[in-house]
Short mmCIF file of C-alpha atoms and ligand atoms in Angstrom, two decimals:
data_model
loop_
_atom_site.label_atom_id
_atom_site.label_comp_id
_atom_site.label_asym_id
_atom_site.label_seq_id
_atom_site.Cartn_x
_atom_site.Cartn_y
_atom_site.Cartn_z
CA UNK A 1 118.17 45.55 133.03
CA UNK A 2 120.46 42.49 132.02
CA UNK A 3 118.70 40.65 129.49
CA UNK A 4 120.18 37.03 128.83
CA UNK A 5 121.57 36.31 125.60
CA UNK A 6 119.27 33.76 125.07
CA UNK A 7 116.26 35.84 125.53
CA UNK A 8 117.26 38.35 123.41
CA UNK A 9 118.04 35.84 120.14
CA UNK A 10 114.16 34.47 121.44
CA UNK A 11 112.50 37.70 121.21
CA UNK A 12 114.48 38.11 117.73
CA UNK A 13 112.78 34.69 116.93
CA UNK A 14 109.54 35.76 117.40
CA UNK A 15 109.48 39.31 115.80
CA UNK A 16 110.89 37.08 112.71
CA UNK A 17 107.78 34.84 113.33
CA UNK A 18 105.06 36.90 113.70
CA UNK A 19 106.26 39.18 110.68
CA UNK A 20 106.15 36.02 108.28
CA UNK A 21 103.57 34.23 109.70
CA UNK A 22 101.35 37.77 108.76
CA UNK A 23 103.04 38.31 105.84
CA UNK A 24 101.86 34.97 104.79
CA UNK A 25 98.34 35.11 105.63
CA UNK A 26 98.04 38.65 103.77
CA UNK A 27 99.25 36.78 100.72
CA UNK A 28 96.97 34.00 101.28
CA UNK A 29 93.86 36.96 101.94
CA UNK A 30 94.84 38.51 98.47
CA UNK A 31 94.84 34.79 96.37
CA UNK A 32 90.72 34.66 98.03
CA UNK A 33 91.97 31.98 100.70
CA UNK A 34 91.07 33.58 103.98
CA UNK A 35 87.93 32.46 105.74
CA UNK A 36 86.99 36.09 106.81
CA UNK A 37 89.25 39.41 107.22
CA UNK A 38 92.78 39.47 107.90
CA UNK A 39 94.40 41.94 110.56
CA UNK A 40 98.25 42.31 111.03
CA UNK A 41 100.51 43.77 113.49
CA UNK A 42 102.99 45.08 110.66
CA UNK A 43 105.07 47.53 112.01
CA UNK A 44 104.15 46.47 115.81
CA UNK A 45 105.58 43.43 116.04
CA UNK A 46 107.63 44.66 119.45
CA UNK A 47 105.06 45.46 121.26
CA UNK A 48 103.01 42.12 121.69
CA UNK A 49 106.09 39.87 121.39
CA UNK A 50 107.46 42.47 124.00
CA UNK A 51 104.77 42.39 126.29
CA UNK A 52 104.03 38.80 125.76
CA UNK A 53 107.82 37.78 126.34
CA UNK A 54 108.39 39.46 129.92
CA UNK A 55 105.21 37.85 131.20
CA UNK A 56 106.03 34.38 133.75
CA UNK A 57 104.31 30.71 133.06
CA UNK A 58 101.16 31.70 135.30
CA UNK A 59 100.44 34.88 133.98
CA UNK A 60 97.87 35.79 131.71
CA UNK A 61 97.88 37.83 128.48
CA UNK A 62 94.40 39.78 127.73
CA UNK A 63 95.52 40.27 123.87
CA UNK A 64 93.22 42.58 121.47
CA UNK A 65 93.66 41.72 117.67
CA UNK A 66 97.01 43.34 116.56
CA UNK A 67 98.79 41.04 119.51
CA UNK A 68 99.86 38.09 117.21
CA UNK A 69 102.99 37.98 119.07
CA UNK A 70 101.56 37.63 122.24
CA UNK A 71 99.75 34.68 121.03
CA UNK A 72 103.03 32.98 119.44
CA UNK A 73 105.03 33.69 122.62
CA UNK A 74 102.42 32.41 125.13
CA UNK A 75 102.48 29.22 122.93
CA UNK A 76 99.60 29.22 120.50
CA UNK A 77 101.39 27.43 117.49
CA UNK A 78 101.67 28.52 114.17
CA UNK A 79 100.14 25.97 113.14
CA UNK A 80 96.89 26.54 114.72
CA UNK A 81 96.94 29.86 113.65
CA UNK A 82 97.26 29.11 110.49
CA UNK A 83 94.39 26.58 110.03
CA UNK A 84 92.01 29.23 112.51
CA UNK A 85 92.80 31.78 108.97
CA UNK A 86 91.77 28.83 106.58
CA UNK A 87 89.12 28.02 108.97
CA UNK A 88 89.83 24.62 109.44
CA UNK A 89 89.06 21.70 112.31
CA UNK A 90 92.66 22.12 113.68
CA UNK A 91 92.79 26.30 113.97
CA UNK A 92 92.11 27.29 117.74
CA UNK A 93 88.67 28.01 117.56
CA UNK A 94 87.94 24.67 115.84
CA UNK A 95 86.82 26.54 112.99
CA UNK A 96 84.13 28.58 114.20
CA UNK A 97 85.61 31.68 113.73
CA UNK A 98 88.03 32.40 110.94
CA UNK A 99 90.75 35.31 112.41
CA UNK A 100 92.01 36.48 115.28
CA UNK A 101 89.46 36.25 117.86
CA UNK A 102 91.22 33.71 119.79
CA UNK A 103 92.90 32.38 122.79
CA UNK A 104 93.67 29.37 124.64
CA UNK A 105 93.45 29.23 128.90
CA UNK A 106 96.09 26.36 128.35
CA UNK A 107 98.62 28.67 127.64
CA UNK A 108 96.66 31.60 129.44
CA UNK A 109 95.79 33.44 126.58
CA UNK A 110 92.15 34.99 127.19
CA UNK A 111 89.99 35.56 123.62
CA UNK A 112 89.04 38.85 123.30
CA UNK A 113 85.41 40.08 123.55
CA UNK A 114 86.18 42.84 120.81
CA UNK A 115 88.32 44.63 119.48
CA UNK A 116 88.54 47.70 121.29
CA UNK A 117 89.36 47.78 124.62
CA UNK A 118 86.83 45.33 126.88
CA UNK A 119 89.62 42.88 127.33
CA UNK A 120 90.83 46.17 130.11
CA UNK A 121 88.46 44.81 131.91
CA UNK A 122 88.39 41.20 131.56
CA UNK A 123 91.80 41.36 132.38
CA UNK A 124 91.15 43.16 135.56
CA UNK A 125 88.59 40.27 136.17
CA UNK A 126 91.13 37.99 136.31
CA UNK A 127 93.19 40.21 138.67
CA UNK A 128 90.79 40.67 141.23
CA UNK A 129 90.60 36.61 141.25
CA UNK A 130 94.40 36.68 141.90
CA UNK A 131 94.42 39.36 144.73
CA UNK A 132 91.31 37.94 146.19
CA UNK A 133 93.11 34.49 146.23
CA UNK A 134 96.32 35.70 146.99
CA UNK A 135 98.30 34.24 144.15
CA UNK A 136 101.47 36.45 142.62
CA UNK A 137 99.88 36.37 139.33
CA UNK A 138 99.88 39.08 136.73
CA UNK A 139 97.67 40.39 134.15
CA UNK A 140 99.08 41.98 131.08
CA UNK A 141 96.14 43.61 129.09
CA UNK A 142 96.70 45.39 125.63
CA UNK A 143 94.75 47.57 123.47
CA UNK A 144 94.83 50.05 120.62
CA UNK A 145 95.36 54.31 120.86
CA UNK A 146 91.57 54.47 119.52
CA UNK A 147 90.23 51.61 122.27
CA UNK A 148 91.80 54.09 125.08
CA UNK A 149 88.61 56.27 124.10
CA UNK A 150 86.00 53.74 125.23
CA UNK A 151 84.02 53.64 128.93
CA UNK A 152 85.42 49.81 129.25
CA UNK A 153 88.86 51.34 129.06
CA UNK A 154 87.91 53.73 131.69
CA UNK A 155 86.05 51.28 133.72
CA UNK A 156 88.90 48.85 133.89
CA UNK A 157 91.57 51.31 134.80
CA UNK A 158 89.16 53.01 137.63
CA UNK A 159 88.77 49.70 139.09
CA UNK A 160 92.33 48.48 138.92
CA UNK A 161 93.69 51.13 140.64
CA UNK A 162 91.28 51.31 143.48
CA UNK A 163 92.24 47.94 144.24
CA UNK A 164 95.80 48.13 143.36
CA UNK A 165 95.33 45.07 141.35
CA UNK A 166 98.22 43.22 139.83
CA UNK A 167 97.87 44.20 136.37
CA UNK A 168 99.40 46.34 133.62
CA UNK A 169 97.76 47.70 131.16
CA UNK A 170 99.43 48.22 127.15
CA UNK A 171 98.58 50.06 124.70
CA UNK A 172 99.52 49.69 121.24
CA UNK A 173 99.75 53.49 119.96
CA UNK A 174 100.18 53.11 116.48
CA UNK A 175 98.81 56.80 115.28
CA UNK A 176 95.59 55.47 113.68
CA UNK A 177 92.07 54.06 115.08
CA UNK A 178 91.00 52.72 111.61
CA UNK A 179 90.46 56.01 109.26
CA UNK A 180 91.21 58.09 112.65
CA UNK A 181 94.37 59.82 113.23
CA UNK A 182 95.43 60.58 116.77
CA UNK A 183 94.91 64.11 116.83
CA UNK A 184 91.01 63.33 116.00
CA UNK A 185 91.06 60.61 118.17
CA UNK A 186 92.08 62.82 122.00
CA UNK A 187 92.76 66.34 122.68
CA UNK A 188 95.95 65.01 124.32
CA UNK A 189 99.46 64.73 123.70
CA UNK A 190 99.83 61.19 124.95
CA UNK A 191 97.82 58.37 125.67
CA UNK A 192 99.74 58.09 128.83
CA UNK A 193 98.16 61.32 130.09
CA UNK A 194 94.84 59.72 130.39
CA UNK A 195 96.49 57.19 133.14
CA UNK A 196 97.08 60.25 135.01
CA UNK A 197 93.22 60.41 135.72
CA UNK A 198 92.95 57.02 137.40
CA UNK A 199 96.40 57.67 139.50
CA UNK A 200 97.98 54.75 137.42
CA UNK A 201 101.84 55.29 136.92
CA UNK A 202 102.82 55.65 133.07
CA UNK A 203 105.62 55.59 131.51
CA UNK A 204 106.07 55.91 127.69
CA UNK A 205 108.31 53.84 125.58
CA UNK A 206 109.32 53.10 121.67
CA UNK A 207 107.15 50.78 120.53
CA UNK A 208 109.28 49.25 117.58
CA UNK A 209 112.52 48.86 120.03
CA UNK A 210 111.44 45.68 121.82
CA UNK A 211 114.08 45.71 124.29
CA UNK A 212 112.69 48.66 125.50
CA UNK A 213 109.25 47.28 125.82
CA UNK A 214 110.20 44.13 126.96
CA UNK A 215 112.23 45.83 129.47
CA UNK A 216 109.26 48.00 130.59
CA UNK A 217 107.00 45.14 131.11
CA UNK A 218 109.15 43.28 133.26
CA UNK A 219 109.58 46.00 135.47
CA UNK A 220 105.85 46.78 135.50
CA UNK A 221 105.48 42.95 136.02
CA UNK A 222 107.32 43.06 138.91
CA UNK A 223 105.36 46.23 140.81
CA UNK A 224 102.27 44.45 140.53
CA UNK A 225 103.34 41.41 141.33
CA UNK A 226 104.86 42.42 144.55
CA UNK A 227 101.69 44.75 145.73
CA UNK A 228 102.39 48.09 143.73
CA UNK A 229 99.00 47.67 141.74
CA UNK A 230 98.71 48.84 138.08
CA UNK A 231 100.93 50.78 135.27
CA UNK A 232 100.20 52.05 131.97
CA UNK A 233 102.61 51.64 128.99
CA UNK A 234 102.23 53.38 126.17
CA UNK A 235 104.04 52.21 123.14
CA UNK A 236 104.26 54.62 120.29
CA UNK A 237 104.46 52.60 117.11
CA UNK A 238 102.86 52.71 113.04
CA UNK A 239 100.63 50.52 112.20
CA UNK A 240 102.27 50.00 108.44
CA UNK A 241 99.64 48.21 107.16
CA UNK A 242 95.41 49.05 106.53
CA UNK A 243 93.44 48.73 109.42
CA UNK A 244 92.78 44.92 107.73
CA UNK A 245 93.76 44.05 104.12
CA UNK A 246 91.39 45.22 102.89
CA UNK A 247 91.77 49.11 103.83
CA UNK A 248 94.36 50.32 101.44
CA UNK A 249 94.80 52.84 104.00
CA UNK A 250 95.15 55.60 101.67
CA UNK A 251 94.10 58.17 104.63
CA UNK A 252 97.73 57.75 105.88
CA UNK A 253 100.02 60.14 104.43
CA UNK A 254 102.93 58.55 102.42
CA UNK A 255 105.32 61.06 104.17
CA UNK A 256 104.45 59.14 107.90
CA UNK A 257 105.12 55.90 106.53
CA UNK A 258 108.58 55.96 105.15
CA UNK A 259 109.48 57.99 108.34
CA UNK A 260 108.34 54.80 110.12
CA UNK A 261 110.07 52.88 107.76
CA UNK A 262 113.67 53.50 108.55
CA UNK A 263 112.64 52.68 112.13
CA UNK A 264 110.89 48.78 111.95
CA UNK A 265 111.26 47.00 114.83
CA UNK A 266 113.12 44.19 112.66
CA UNK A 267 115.57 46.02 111.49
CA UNK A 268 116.40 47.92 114.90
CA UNK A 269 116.84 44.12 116.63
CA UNK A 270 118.95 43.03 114.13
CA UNK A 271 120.85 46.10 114.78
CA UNK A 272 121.10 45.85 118.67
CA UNK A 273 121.96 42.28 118.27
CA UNK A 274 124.70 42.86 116.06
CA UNK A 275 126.19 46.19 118.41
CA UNK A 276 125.41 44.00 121.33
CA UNK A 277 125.01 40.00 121.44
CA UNK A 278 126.15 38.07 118.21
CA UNK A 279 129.04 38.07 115.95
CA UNK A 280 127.85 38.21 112.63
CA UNK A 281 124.82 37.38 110.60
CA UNK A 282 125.15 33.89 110.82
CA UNK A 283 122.74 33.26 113.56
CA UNK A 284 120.39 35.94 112.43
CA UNK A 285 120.20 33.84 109.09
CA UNK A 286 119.55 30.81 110.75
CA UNK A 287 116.92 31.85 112.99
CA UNK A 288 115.20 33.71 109.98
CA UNK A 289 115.37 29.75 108.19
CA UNK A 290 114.81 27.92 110.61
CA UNK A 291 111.04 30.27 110.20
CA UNK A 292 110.62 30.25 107.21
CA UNK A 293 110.57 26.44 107.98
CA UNK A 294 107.80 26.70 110.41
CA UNK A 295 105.76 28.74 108.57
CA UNK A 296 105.82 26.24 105.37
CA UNK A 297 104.90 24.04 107.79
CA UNK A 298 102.09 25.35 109.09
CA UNK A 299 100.55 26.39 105.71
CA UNK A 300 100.92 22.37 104.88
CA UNK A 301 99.11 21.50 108.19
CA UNK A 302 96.30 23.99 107.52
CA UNK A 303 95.89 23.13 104.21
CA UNK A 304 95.92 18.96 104.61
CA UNK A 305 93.55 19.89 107.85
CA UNK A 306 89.85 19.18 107.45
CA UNK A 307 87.00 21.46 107.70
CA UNK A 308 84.59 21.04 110.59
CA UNK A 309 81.70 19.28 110.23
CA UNK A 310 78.41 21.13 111.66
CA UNK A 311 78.10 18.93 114.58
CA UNK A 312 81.47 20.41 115.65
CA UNK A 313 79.80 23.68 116.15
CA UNK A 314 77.89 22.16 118.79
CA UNK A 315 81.25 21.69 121.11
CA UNK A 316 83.12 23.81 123.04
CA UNK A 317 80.01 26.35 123.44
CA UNK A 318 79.82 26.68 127.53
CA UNK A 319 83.34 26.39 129.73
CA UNK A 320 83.10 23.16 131.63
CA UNK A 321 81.70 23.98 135.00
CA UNK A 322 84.24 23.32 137.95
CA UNK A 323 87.50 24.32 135.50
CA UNK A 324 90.07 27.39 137.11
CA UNK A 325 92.47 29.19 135.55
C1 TPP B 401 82.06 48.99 119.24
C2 TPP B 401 82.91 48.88 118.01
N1 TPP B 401 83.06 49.96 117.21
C3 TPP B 401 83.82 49.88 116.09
C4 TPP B 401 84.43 48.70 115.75
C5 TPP B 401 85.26 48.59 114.49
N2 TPP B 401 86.65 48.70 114.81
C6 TPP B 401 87.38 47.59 115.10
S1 TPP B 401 88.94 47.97 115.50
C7 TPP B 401 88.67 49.61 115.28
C8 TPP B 401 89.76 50.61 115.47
C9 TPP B 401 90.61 50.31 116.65
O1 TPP B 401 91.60 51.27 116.72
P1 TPP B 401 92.70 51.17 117.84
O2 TPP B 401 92.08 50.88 119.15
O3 TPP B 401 93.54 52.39 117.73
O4 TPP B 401 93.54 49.90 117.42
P2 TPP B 401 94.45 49.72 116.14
O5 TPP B 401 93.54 49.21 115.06
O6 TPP B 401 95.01 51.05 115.78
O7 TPP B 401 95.48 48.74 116.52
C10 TPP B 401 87.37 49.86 114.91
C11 TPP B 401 86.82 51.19 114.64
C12 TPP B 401 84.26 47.60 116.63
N3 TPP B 401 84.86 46.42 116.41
N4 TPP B 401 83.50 47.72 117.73
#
């Protein structure tokens, strides 16, 4: 697949984005400043900006937690992420909930109910509503290796595929389920296999090349769209990072991690770029400025933003009747 050169200096953008705008926030949970726990995608980054990227305008993203660059693609500012972590008046949920358990219909992001994997389906929800009123929507729902052993995973891939619904499910496979390694985790080789059971194409791809996964997506984007019903993508990844700050994730042999290391999803963009799209590291530079910019930004906005007052709690409880996606 051609992808313009635009797109790919974009998707470079927001890998950049997402890394700093976690990196910050685990500084920030370290100095005591965090309203609540903080949970990164370090080492992941490709996956949710990947997934997040190939999606259209219409589309909706069913996110779990380790998806922050699903919520910075779809348009949920940095900004508002940032006050959400300081819980402040501005951050998306208006302060009622401190970390990642957000979303925005605005910019069809749906909030996650948890964070394993009932946002499978949720998300099919939502793609029943499009078959049913025959809109060429997709649904692009993502979870973790360990969610893929829940009955809501099961339960949204059975129904999904009986009703060849335009969706595709993700799943971030990132070798750990908190304390859990894979092999503890499924009898299984790959996650993909368990598609197999529902008669839901897989295919399998390298989580921390985001060309690949973006490229996946589309295509899967594209099947289901046009009446081909679901697909599974499994994107095999390292979490590099605790299960939250504060796991020191000392479970995870050293060994596995600097393996992982050499291959960060950063690092391999920066390399593809180079081989492929841009002359020099000029533009890489000023991309990697221009967020650092927007990220000192944000921190100010959070910070200067005020805390909600209790009566605040009060809004925003019920969805207005009468409003559609
Ligand atoms: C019902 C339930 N059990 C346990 C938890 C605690 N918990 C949150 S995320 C998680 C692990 C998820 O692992 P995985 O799906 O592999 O995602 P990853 O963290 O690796 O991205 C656990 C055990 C929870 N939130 N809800």
């Amino acid at each position: 697949m051609d992808i313009k050169r635009e797109d790919l200096l974009q998707l470079y953008y927001y890998l950049k984005l997402t890394r700093r705008l976690e990196d910050r926030v685990t500084s920030l949970y370290h100095q005591g400043k965090i309203l609540g726990g903080a949970w990164t995608s370090n080492g992941t980054e490709a996956v949710s900006v990947g997934y997040g990227y190939a999606l259209e305008k219409n589309d909706i993203a069913a996110p779990y937690f380790r998806d922050m660059g699903a919520f910075l693609v779809r348009g949920i500012s940095a900004k508002r992420i940032m006050a959400q972590y300081l819980g402040k008046k501005t951050g998306v949920t208006g302060g009622k909930e401190g970390n990642v358990h957000i979303g925005d219909l605005n910019f069809g992001v749906f909030a996650f109910p948890s964070h394993l994997a009932d946002n499978y389906p949720v998300g099919t929800g939502a793609a029943l509503a499009f078959k049913m009123r025959g809109e060429k929507r997709v649904v692009a729902a993502c979870t973790g290796d360990g969610g893929t052993s829940r009955g809501d995973f099961h339960e949204g891939m059975n129904f999904a595929a009986v009703r060849k619904l335009p969706i595709v499910f993700i799943c971030n496979n990132n070798q750990y389920a908190y304390t859990t390694p894979l092999r503890l985790q499924m009898a299984i080789k790959d996650v993909a296999e368990r598609a197999l059971a529902y008669g839901i194409p897989s295919k399998i791809v390298d989580g921390n090349n985001i060309v690949e996964v973006y490229t996946a997506a589309k295509e899967a984007y594209e099947i289901a769209r046009n009446g081909g019903g679901p697909t599974f993508i499994e994107c095999k990844t390292m979490r590099m990072h605790g299960h939250s700050e504060h796991d020191s994730a000392k479970y995870v042999p050293k060994e596995l991690l600097e393996e992982w290391k050499k291959k960060d999803p950063i690092s391999n963009m920066e390399k593809y770029l180079l081989e492929n799209t841009i002359d020099g590291k000029d533009e890489l530079e000023g991309i990697d400025s221009r967020v650092k910019k927007e990220i000192e930004e944000a921190e100010a906005f959070a910070e200067e933003s005020p805390y909600p007052t209790p009566e605040d709690g009060l809004k925003g409880v019920y969805a207005t009747p009468g409003e559609e996606m």
